[in-house]
PDB file of C-alpha atoms and ligand atoms in Angstrom:
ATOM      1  CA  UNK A   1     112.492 -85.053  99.843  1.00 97.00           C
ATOM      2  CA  UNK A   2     110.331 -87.945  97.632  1.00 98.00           C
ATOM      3  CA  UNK A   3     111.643 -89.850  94.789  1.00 98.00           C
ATOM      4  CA  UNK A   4     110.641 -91.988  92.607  1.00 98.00           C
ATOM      5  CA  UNK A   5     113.352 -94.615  91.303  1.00 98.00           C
ATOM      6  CA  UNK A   6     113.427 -96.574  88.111  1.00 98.00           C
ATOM      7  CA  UNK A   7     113.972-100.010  89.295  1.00 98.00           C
ATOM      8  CA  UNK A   8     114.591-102.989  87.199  1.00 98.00           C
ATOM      9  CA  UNK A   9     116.463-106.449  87.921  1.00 97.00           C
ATOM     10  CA  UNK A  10     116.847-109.095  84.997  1.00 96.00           C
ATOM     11  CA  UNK A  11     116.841-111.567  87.802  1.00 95.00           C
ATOM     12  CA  UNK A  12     114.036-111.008  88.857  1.00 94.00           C
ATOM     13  CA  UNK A  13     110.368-111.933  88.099  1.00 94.00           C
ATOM     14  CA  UNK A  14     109.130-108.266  88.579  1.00 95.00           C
ATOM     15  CA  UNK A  15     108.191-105.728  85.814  1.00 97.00           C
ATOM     16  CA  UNK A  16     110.529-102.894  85.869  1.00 98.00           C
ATOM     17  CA  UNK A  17     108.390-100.057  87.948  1.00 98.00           C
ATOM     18  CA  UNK A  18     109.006 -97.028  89.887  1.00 98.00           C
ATOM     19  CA  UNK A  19     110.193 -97.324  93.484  1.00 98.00           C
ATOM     20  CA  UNK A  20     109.355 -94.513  95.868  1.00 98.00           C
ATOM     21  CA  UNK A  21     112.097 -93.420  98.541  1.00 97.00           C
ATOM     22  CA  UNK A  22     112.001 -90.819 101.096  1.00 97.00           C
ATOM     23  CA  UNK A  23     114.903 -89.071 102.224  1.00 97.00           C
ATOM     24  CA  UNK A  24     115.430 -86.419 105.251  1.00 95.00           C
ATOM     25  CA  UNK A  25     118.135 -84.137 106.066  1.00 93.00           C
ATOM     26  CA  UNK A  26     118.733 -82.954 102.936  1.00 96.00           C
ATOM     27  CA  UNK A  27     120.099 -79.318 101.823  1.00 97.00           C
ATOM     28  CA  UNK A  28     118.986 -77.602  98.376  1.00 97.00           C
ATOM     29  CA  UNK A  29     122.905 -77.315  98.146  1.00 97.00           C
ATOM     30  CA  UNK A  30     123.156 -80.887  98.012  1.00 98.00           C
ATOM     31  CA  UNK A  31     124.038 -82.820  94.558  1.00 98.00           C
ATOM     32  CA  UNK A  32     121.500 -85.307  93.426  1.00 98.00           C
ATOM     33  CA  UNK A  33     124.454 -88.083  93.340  1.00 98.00           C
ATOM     34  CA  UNK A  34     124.374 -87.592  97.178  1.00 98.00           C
ATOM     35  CA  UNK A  35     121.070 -88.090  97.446  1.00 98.00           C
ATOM     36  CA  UNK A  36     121.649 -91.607  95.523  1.00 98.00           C
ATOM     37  CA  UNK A  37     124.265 -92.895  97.625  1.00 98.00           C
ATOM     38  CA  UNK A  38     122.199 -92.289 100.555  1.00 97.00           C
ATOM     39  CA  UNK A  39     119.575 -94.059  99.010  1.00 97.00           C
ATOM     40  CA  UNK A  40     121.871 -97.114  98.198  1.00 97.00           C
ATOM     41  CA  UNK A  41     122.864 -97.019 101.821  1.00 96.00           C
ATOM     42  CA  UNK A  42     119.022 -97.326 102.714  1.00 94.00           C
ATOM     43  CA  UNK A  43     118.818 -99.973  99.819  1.00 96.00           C
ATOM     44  CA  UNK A  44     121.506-101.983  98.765  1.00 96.00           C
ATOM     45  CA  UNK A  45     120.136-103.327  95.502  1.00 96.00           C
ATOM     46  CA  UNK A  46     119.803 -99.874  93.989  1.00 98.00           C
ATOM     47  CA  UNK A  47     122.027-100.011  90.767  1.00 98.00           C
ATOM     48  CA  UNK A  48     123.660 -96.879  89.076  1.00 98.00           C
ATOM     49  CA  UNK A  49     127.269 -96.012  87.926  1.00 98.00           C
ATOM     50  CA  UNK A  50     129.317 -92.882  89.019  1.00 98.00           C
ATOM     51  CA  UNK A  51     133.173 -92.330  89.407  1.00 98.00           C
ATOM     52  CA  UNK A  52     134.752 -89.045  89.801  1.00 98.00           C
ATOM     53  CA  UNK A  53     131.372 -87.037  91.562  1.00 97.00           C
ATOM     54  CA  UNK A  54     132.550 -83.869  90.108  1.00 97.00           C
ATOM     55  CA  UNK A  55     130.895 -83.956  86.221  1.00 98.00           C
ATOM     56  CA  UNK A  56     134.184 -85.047  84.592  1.00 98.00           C
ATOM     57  CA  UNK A  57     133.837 -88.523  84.187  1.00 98.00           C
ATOM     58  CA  UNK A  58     130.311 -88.681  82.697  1.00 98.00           C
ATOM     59  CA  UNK A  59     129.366 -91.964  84.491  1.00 98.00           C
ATOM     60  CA  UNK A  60     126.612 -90.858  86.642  1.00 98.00           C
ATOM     61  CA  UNK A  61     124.044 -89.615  83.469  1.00 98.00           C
ATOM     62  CA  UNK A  62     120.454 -90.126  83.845  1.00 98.00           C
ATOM     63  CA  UNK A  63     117.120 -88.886  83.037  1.00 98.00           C
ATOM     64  CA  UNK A  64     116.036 -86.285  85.577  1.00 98.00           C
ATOM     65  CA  UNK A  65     112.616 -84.966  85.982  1.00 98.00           C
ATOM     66  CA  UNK A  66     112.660 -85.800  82.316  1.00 98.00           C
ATOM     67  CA  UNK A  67     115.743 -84.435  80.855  1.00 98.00           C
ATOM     68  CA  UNK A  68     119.137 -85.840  80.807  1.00 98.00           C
ATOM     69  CA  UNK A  69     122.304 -84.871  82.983  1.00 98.00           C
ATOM     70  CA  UNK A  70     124.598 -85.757  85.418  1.00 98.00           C
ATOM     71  CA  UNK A  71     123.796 -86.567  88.913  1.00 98.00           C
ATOM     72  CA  UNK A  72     126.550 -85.251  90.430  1.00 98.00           C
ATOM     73  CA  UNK A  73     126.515 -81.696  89.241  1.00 98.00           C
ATOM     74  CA  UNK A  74     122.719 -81.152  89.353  1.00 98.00           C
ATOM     75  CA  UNK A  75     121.658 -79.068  93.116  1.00 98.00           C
ATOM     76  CA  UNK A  76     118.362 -80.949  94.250  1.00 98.00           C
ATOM     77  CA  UNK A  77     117.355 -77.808  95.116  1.00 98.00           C
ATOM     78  CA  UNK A  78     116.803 -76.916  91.419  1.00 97.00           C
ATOM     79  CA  UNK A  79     114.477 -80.335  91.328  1.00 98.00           C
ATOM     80  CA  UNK A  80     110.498 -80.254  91.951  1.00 98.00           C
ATOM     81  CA  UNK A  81     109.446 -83.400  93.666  1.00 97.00           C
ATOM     82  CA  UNK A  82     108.822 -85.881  93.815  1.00 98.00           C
ATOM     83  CA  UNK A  83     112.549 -86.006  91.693  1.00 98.00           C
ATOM     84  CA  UNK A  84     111.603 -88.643  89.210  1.00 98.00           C
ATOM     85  CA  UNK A  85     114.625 -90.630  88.115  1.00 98.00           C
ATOM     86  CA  UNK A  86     114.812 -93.035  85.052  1.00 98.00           C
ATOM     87  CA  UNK A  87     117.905 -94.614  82.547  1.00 98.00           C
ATOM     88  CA  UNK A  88     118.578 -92.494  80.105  1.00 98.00           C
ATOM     89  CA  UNK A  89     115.881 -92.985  77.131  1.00 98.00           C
ATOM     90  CA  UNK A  90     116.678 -94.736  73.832  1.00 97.00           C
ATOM     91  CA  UNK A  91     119.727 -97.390  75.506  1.00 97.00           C
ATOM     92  CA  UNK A  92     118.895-101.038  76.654  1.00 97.00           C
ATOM     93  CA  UNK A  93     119.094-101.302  80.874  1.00 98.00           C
ATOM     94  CA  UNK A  94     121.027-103.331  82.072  1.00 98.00           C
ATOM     95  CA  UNK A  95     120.262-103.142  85.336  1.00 98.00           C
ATOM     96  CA  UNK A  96     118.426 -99.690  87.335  1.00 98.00           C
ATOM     97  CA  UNK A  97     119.914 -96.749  85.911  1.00 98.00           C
ATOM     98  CA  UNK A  98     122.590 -98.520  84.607  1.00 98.00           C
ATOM     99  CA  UNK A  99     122.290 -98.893  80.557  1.00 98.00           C
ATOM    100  CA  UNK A 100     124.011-100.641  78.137  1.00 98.00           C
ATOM    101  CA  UNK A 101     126.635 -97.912  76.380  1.00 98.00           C
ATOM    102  CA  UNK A 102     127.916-100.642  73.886  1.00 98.00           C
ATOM    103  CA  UNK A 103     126.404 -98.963  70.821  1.00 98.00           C
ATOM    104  CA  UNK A 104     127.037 -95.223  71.828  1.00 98.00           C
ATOM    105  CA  UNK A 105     130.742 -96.286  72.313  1.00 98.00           C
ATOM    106  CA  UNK A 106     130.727 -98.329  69.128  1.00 98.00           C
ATOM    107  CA  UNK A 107     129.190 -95.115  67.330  1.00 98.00           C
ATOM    108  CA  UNK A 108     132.480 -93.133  68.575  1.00 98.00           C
ATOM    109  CA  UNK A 109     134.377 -95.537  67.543  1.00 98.00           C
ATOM    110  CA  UNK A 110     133.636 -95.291  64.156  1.00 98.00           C
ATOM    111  CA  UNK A 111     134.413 -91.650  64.074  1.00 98.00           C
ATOM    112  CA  UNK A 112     137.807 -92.606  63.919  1.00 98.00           C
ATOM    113  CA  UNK A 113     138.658 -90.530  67.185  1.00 98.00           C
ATOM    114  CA  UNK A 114     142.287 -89.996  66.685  1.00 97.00           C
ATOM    115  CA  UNK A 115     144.506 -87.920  65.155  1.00 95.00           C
ATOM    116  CA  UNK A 116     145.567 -88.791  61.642  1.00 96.00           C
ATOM    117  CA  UNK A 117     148.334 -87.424  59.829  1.00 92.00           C
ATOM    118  CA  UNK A 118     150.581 -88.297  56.784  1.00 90.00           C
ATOM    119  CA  UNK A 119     153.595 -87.129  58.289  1.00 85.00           C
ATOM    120  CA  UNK A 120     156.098 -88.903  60.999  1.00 88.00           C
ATOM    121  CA  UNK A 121     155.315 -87.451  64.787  1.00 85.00           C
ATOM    122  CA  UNK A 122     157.337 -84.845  65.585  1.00 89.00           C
ATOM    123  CA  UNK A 123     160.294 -85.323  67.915  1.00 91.00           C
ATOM    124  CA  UNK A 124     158.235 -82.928  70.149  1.00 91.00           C
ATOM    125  CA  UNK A 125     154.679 -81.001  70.094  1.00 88.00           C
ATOM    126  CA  UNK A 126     153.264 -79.738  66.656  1.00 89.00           C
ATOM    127  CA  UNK A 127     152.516 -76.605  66.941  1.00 90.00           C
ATOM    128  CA  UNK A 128     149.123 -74.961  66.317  1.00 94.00           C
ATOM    129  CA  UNK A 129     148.708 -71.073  65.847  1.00 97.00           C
ATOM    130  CA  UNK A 130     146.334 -69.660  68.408  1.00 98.00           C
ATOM    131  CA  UNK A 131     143.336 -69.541  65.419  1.00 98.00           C
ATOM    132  CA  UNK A 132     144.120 -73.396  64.854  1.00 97.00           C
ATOM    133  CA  UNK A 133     143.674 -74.206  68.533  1.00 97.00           C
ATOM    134  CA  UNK A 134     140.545 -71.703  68.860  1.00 97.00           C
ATOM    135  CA  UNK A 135     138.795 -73.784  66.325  1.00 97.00           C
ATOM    136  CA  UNK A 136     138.550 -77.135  69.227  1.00 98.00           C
ATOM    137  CA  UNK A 137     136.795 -74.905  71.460  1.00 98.00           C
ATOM    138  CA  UNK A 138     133.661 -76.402  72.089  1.00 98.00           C
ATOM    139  CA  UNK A 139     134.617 -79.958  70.443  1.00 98.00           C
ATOM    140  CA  UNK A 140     137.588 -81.262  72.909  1.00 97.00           C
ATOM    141  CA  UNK A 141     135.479 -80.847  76.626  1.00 98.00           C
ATOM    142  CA  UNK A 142     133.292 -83.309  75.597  1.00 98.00           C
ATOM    143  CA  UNK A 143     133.500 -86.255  78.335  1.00 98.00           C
ATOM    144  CA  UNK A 144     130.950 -88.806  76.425  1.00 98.00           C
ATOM    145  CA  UNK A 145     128.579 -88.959  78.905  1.00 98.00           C
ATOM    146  CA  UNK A 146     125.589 -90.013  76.100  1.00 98.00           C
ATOM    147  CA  UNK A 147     123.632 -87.066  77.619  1.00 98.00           C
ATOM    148  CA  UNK A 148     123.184 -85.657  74.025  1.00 98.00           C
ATOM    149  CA  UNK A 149     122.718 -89.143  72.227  1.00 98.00           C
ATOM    150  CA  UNK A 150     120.240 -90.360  74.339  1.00 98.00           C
ATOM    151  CA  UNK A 151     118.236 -87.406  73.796  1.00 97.00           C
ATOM    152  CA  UNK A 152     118.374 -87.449  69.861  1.00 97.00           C
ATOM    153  CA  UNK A 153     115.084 -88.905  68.400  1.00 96.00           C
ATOM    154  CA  UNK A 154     117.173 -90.044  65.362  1.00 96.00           C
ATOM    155  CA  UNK A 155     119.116 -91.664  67.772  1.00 97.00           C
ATOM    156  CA  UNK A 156     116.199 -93.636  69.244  1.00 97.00           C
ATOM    157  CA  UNK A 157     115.042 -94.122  66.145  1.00 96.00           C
ATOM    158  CA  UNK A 158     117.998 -95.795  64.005  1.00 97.00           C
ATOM    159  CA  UNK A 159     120.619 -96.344  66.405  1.00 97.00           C
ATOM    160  CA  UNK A 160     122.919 -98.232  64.262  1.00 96.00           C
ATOM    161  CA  UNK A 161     123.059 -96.297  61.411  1.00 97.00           C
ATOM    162  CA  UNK A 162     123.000 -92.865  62.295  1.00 97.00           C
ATOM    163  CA  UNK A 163     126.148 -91.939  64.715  1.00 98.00           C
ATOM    164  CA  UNK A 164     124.378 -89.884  67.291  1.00 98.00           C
ATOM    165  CA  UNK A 165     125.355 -86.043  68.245  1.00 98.00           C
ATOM    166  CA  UNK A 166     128.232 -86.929  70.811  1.00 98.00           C
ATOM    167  CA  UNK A 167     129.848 -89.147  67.848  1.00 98.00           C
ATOM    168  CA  UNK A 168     129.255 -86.559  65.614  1.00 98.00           C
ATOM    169  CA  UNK A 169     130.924 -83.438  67.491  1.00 98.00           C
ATOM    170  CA  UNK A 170     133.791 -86.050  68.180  1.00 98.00           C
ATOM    171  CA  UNK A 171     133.781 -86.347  63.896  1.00 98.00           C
ATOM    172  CA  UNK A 172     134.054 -82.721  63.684  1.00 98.00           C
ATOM    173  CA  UNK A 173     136.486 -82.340  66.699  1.00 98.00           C
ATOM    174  CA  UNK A 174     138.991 -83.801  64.424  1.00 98.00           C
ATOM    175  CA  UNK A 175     137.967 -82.871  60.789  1.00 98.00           C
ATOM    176  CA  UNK A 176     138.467 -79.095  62.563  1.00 97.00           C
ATOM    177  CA  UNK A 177     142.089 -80.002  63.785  1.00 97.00           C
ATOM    178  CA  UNK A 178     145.153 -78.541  61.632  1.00 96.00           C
ATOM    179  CA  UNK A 179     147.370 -81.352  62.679  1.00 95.00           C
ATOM    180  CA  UNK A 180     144.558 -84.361  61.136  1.00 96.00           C
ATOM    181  CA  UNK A 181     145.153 -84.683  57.219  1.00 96.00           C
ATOM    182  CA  UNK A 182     142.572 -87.535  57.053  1.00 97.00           C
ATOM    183  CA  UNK A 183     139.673 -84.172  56.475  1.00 96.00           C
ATOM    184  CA  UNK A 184     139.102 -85.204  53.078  1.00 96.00           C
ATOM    185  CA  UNK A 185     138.579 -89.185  54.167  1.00 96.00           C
ATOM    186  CA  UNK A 186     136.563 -88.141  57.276  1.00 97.00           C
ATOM    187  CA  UNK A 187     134.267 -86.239  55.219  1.00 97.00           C
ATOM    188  CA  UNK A 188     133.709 -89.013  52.867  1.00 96.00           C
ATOM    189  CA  UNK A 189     132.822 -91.779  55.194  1.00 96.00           C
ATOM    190  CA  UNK A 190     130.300 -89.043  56.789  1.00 96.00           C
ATOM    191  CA  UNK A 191     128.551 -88.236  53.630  1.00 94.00           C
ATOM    192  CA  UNK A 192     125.647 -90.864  53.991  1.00 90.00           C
ATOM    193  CA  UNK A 193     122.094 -90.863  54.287  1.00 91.00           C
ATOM    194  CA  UNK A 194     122.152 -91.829  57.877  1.00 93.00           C
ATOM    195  CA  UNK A 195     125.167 -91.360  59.501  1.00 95.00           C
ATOM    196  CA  UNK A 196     125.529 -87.384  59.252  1.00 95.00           C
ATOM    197  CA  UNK A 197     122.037 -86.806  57.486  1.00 92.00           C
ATOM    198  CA  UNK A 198     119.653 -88.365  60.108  1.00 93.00           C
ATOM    199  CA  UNK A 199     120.239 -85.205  62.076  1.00 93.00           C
ATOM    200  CA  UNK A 200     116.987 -82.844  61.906  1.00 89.00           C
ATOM    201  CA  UNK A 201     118.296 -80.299  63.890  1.00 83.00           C
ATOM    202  CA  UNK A 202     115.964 -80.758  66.667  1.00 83.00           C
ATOM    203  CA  UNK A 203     118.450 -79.126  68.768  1.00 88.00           C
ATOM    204  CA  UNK A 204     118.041 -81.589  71.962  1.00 92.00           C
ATOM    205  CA  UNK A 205     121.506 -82.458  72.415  1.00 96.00           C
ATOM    206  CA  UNK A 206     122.628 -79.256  72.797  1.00 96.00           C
ATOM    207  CA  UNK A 207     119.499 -78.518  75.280  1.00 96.00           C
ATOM    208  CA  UNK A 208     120.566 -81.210  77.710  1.00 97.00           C
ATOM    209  CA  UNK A 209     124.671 -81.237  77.221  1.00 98.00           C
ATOM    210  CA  UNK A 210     125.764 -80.884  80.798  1.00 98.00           C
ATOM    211  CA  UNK A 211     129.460 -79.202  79.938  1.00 98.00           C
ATOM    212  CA  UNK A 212     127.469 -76.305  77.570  1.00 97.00           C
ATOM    213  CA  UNK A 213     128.485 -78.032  74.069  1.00 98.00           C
ATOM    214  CA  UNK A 214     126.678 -77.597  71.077  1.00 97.00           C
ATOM    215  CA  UNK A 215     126.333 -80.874  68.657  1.00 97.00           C
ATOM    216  CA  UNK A 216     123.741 -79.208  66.443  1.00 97.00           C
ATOM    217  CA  UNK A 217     126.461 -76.613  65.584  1.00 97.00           C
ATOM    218  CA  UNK A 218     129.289 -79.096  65.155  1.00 97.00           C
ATOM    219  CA  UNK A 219     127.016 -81.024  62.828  1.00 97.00           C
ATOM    220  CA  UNK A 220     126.334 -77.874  60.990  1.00 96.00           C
ATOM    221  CA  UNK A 221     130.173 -77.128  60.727  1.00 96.00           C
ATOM    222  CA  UNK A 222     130.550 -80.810  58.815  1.00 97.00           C
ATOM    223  CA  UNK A 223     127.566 -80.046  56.521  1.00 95.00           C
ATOM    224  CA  UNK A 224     129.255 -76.596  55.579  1.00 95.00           C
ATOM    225  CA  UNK A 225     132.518 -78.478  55.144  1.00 94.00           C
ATOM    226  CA  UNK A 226     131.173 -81.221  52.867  1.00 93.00           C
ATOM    227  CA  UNK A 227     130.178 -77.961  50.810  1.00 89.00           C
ATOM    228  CA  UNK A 228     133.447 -76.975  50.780  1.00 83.00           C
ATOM    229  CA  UNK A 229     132.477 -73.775  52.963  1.00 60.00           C
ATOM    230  CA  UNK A 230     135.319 -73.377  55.425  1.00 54.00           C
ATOM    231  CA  UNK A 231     133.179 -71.928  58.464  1.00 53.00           C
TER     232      UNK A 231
HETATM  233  S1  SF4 B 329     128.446 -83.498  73.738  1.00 73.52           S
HETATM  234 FE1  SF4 B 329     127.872 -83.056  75.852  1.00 73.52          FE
HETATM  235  S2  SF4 B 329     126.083 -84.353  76.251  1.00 73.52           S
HETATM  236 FE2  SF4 B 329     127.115 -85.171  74.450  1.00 73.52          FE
HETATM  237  S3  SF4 B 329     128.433 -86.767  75.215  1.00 73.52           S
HETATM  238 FE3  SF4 B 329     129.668 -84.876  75.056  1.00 73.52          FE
HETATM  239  S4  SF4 B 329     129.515 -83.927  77.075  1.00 73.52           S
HETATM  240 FE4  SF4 B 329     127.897 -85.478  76.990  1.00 73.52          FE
HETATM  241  S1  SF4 B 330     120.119 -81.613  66.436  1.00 73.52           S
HETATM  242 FE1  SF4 B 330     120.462 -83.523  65.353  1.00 73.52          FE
HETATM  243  S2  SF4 B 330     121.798 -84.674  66.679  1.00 73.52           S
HETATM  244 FE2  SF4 B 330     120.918 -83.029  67.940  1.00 73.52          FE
HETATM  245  S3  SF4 B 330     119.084 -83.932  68.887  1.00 73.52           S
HETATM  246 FE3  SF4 B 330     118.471 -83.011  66.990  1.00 73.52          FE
HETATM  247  S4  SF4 B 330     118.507 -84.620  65.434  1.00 73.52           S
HETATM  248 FE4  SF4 B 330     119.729 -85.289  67.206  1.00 73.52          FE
HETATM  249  S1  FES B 331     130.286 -88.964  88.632  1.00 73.52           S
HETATM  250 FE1  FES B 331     131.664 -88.345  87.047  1.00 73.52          FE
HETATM  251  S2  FES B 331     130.468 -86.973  85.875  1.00 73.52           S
HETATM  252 FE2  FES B 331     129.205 -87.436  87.555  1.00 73.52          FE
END
């Protein structure tokens, strides 16, 4: 099977470029992360980050035959060749496929992701009704892997200001949650030109989100909230 690597090394004098790598013996079964650390046996140098090989972890994402996911959960036998592999668009590389997450992470950060409530923590769990806990479907599997940022054109575009889809769902993951009381602040520090309103609803991130989640929606659910429409 041919591939074509994104190859870049700050110490070196070479332009980043595309590498070219054969590889035999494979099965369509196999995961594309495989076919990586076979490579990296071949060639040593070859730079990318996984962890857990089993799409939990979200270390392994990457631009695929131009769309973002995760290596270790994509079959090369749903890849045409050659399988053309690049860093996932919009973040500075570091190194290979390896980019620099500083400003995704710094994005989530300001979210505030963690639950905040006026009352002392109960001696054990607060309870939820089933309707409370139904409303974090769909916001709480989200494992950060930047799949949906990095595919957000108003990401590309103003990475600082506006907080990027995975941020975003992580906003509304606890604006939904029964147990948060900070909804009103939340909804404040969101309502901003850029942060929340930079979204266009180009729908990417939910195109390329390898665990199924939907951003675009989760943004709509804050802009309904900020209406005061309880959705
Ligand atoms: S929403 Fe999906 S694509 Fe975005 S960071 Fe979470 S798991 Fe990854
Ligand atoms: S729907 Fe919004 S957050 Fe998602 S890719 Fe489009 S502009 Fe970005
Ligand atoms: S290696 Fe953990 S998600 Fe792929």
């Amino acid at each position: 099977m041919r591939f074509s690597l994104y190859r870049y090394d700050p110490e070196s004098s070479e332009a980043p470029h595309q590498q070219a790598y054969v590889l035999d013996d494979l099965s369509p079964d196999d995961m594309l992360l495989d076919a990586l650390l076979r490579l990296r046996e071949i060639d040593e140098t070859l730079g990318f980050r996984r962890s857990c090989g089993e799409g939990v972890c979200g270390s392994d994402a990457m631009n695929i035959n131009g769309r973002n996911g995760l290596a270790c959960i994509t079959r090369l036998g749903e890849l045409t060749e050659p399988v053309v592999i690049r860093p996932l668009p919009g973040m500075p590389v570091i190194r290979d496929l390896v980019v620099d997450m500083g400003n995704f992470h710094h994005q989530y950060q300001r979210v505030e992701p963690w639950l905040q409530a006026d009352a002392p923590p109960p001696d054990r769990e607060q309870a939820q009704t089933p309707d409370e806990r139904e409303r974090l479907d769909g916001l709480t599997e989200c494992i950060l892997c930047g799949c949906c940022s990095a595919a957000c054109p108003s990401y590309w575009w103003n990475p600082e200001r506006f907080l990027g889809p995975a941020a975003l769902l992580q906003a509304a993951r606890f604006i939904e949650d029964s147990r948060d009381t900070a909804t009103a602040a939340r909804l404040e520090q969101l309502d901003d030109a850029y942060k929340l309103f930079r979204c266009h609803t180009i729908m990417n991130c939910s195109d390329v989100c390898p665990k199924g989640l939907n951003p675009t929606e989760a943004i709509g659910r804050i802009r309904r909230r900020m209406l005061g429409r309880h959705v």
